mmCIF file with all atom_site columns, C-alpha atoms in Angstrom:
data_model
loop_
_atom_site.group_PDB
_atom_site.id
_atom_site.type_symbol
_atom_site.label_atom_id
_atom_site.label_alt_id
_atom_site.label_comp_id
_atom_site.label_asym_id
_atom_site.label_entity_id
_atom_site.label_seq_id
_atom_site.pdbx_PDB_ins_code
_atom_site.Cartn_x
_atom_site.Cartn_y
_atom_site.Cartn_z
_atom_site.occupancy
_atom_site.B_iso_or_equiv
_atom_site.pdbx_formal_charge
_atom_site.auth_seq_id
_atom_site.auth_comp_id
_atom_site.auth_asym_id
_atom_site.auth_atom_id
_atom_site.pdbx_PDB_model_num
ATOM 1   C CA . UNK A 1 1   ? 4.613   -13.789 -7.547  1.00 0.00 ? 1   UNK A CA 1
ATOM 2   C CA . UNK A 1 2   ? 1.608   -11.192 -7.165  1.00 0.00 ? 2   UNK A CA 1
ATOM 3   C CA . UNK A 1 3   ? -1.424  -12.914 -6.687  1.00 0.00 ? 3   UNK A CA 1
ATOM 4   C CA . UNK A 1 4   ? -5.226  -11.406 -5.837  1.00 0.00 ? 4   UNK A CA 1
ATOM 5   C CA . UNK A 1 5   ? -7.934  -13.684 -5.617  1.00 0.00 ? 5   UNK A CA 1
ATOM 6   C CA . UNK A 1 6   ? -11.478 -12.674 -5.730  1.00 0.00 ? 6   UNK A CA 1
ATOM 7   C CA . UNK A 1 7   ? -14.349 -14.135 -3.943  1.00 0.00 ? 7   UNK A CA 1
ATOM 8   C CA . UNK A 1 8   ? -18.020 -13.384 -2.516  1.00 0.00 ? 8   UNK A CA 1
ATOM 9   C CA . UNK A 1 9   ? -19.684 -13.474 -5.743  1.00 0.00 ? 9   UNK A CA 1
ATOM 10  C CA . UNK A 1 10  ? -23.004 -15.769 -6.362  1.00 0.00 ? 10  UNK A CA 1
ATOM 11  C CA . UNK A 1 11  ? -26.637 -15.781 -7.201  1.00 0.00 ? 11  UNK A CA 1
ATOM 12  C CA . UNK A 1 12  ? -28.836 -13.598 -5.740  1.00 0.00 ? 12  UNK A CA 1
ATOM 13  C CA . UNK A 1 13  ? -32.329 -11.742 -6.539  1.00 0.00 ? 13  UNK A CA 1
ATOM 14  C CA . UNK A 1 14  ? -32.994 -8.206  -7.161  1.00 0.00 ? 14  UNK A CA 1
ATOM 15  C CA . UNK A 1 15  ? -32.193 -6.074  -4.741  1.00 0.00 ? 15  UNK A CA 1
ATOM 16  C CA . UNK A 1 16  ? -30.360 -8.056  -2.683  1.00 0.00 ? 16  UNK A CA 1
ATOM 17  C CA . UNK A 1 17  ? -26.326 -7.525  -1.442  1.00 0.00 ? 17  UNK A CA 1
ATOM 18  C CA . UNK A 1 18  ? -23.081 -9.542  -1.653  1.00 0.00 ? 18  UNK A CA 1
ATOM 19  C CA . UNK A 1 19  ? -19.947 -8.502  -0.541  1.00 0.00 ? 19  UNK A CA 1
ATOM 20  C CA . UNK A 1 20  ? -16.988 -9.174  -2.738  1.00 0.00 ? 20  UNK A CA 1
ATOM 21  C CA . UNK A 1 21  ? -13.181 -9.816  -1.329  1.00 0.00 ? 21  UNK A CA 1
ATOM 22  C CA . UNK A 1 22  ? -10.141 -9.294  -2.826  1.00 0.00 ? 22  UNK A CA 1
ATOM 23  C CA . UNK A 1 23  ? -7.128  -10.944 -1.137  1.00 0.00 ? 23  UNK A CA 1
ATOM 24  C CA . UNK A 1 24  ? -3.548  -10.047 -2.551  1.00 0.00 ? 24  UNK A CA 1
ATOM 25  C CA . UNK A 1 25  ? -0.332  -11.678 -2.079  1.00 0.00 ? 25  UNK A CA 1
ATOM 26  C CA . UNK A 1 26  ? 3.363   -11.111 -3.195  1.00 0.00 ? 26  UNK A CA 1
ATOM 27  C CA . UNK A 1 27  ? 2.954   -7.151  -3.424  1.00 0.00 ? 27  UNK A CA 1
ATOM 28  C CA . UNK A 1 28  ? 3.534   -4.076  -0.970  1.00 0.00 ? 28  UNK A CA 1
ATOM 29  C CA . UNK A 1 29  ? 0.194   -3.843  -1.079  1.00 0.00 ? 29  UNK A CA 1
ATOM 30  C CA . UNK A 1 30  ? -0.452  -0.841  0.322   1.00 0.00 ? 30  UNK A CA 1
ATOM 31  C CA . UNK A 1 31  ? 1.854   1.210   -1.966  1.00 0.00 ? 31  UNK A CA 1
ATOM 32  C CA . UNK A 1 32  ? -1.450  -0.180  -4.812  1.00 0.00 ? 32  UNK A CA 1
ATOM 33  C CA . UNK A 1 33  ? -4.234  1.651   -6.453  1.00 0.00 ? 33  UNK A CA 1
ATOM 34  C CA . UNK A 1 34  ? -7.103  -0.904  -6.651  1.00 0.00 ? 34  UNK A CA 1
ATOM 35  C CA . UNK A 1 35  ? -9.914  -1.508  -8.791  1.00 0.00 ? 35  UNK A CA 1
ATOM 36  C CA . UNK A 1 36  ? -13.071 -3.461  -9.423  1.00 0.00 ? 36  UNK A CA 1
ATOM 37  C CA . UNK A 1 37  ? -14.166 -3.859  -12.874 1.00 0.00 ? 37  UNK A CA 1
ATOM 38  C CA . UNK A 1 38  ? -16.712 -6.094  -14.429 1.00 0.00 ? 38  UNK A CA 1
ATOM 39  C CA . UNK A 1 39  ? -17.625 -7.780  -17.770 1.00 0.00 ? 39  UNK A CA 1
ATOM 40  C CA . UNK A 1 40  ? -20.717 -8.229  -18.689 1.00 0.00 ? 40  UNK A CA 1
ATOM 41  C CA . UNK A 1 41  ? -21.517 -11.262 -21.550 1.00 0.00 ? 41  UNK A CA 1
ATOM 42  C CA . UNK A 1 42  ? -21.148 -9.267  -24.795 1.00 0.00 ? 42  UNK A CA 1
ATOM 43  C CA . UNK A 1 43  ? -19.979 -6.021  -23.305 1.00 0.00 ? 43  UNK A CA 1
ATOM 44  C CA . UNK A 1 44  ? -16.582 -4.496  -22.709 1.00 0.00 ? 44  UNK A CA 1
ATOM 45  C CA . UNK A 1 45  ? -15.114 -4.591  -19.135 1.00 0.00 ? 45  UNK A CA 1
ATOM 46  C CA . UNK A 1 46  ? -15.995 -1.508  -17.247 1.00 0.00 ? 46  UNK A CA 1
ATOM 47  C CA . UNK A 1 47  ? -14.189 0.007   -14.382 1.00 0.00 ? 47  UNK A CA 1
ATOM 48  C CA . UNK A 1 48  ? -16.500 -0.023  -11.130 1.00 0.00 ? 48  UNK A CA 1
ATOM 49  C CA . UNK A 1 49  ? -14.756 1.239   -7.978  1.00 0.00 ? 49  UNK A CA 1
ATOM 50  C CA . UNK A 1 50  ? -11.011 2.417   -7.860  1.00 0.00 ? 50  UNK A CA 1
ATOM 51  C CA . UNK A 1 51  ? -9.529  3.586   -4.612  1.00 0.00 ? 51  UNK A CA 1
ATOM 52  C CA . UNK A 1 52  ? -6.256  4.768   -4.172  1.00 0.00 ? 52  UNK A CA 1
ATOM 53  C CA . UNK A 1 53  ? -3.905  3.648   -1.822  1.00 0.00 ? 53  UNK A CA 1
ATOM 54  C CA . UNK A 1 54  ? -4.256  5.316   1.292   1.00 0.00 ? 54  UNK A CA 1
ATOM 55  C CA . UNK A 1 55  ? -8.256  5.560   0.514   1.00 0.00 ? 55  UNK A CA 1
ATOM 56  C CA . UNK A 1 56  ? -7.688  8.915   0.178   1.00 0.00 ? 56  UNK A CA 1
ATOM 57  C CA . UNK A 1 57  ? -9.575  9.058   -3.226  1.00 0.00 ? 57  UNK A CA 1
ATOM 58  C CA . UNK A 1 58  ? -12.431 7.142   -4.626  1.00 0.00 ? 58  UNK A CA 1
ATOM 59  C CA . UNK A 1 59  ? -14.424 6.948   -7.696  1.00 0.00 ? 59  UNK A CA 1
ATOM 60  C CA . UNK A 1 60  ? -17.409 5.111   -9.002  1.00 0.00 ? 60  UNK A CA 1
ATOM 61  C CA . UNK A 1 61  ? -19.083 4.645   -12.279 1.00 0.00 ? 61  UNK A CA 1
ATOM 62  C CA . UNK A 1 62  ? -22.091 6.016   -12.256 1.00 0.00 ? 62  UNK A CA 1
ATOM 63  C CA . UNK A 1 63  ? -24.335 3.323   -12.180 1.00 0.00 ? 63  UNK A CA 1
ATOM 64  C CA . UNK A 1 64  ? -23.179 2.350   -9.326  1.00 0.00 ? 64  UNK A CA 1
ATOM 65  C CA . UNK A 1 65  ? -22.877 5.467   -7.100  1.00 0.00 ? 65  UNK A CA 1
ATOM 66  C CA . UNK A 1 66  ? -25.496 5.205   -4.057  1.00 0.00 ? 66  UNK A CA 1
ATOM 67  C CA . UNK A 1 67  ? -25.451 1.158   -4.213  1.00 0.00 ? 67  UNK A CA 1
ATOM 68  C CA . UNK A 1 68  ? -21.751 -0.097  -3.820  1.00 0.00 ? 68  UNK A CA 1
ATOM 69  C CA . UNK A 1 69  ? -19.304 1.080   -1.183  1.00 0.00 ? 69  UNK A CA 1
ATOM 70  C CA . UNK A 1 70  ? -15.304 -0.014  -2.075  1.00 0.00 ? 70  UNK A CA 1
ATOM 71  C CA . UNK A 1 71  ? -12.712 -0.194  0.935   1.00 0.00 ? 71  UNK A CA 1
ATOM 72  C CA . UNK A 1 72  ? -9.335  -1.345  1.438   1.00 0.00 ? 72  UNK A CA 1
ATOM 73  C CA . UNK A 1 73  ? -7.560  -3.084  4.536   1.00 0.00 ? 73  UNK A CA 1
ATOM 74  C CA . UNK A 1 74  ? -4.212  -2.608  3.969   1.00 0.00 ? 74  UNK A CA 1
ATOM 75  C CA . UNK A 1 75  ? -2.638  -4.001  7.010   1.00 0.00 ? 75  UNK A CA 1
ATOM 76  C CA . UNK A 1 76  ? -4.356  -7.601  5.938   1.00 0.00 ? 76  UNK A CA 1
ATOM 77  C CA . UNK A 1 77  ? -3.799  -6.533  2.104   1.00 0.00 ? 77  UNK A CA 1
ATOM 78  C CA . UNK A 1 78  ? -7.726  -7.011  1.366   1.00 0.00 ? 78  UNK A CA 1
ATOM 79  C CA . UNK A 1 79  ? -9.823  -5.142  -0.703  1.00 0.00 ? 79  UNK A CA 1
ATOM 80  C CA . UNK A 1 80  ? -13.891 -5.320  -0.789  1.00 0.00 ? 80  UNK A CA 1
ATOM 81  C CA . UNK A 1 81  ? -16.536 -4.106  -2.721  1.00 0.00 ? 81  UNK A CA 1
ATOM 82  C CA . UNK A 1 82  ? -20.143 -4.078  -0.854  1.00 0.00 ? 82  UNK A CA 1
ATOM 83  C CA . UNK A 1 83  ? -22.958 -4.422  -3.626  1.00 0.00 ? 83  UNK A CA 1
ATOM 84  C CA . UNK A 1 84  ? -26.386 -3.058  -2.149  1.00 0.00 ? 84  UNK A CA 1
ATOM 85  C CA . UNK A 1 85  ? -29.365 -3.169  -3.389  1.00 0.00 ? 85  UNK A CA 1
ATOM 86  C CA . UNK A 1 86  ? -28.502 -5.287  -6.667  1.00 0.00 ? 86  UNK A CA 1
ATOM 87  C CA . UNK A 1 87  ? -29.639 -5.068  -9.928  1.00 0.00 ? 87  UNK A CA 1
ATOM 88  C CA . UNK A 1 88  ? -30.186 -7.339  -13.079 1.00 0.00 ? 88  UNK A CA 1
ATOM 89  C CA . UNK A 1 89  ? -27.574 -4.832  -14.871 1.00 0.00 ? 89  UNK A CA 1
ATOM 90  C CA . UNK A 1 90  ? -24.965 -5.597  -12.415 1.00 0.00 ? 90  UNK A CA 1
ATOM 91  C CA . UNK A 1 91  ? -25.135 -9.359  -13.479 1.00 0.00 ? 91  UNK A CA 1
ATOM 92  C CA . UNK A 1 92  ? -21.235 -9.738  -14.264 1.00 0.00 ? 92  UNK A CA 1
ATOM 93  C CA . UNK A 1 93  ? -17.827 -11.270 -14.164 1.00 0.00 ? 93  UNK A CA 1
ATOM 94  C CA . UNK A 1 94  ? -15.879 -8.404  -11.441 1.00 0.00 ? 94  UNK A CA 1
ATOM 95  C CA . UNK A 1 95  ? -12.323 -9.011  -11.439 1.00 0.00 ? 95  UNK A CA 1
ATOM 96  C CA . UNK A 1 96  ? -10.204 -7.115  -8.745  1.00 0.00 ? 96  UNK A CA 1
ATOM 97  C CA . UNK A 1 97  ? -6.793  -5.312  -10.474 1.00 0.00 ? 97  UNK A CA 1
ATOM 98  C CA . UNK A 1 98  ? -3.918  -3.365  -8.988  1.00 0.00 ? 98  UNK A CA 1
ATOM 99  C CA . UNK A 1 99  ? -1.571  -1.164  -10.234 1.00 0.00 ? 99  UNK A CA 1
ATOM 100 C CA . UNK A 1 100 ? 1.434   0.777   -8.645  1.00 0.00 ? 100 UNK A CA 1
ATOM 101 C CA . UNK A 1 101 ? 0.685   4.420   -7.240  1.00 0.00 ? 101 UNK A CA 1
ATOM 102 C CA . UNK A 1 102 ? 2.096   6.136   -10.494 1.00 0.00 ? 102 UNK A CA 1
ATOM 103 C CA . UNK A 1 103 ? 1.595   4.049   -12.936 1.00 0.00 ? 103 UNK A CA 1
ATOM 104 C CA . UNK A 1 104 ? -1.035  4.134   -15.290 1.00 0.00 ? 104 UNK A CA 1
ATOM 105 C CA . UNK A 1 105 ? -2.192  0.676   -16.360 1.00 0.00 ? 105 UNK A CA 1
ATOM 106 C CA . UNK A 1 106 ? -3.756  -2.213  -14.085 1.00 0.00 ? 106 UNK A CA 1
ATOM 107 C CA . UNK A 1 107 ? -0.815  -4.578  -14.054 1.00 0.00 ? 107 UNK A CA 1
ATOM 108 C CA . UNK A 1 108 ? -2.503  -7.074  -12.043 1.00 0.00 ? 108 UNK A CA 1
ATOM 109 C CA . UNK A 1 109 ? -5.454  -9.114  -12.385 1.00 0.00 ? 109 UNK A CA 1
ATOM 110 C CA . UNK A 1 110 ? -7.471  -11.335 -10.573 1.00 0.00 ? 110 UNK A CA 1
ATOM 111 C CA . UNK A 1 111 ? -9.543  -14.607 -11.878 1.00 0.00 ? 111 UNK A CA 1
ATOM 112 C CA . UNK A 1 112 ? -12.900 -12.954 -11.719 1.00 0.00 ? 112 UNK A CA 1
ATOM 113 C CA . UNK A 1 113 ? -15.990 -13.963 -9.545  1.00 0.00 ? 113 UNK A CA 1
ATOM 114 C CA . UNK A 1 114 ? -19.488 -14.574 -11.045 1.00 0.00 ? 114 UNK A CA 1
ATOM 115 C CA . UNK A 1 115 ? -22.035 -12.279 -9.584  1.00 0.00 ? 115 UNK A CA 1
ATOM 116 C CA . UNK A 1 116 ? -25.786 -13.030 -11.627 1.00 0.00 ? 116 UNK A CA 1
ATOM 117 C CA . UNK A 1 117 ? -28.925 -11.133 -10.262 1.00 0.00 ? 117 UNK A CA 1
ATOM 118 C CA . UNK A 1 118 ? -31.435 -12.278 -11.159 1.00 0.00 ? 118 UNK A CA 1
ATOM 119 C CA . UNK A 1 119 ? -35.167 -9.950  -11.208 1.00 0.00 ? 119 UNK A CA 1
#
């Protein structure tokens, strides 16, 4: 059973950092794109950060770029997402999702971690 469970998220003022974690089980991990997304309270979930399996290629949304770093440690099947120099904007649910190296759709999902900043 493919499990990723999310953590690191939490309160904190503007322009302050948190590190999310990622930590999957029951999948060859490393053959995985990842992603962060996030939901916002009365906004569509938004892709964040993907990175592809090898870290080879990485993307952010753009208002993002500059302020969050993604990385992957594929030998202890963890993925992060370092949030600098937060915003009241990035005030979200981020869930972590993964999705085999060809196909198209996240096929797994994580729980979701609370991350409020608050200006």
């Amino acid at each position: 059973q493919v499990q990723l469970v999310e953590s690191g998220g939490g309160s904190v003022q503007a322009g302050g950092s948190l590190r999310l974690v990622c930590k999957a089980s029951g999948l060859t991990f490393a053959n995985y794109r990842m992603g962060w997304l996030r939901q916002a309270p009365g906004k569509e979930r938004e892709s964040v950060a993907t990175i592809d399996d090898l870290s080879r290629q990485i993307d952010y949304a753009d208002s993002v770029k500059g302020r969050f770093t993604v990385s992957r440690d594929n030998a202890r099947k963890i993925l992060y997402l370092q949030m600098d120099n937060l915003k009241s904007e990035d005030t979200a649910v981020y869930y972590c999702a993964a999705r085999y190296r060809y196909v198209d759709r996240y096929e797994h999902w994580g729980q979701g971690t609370q991350v409020t900043v608050s200006s």
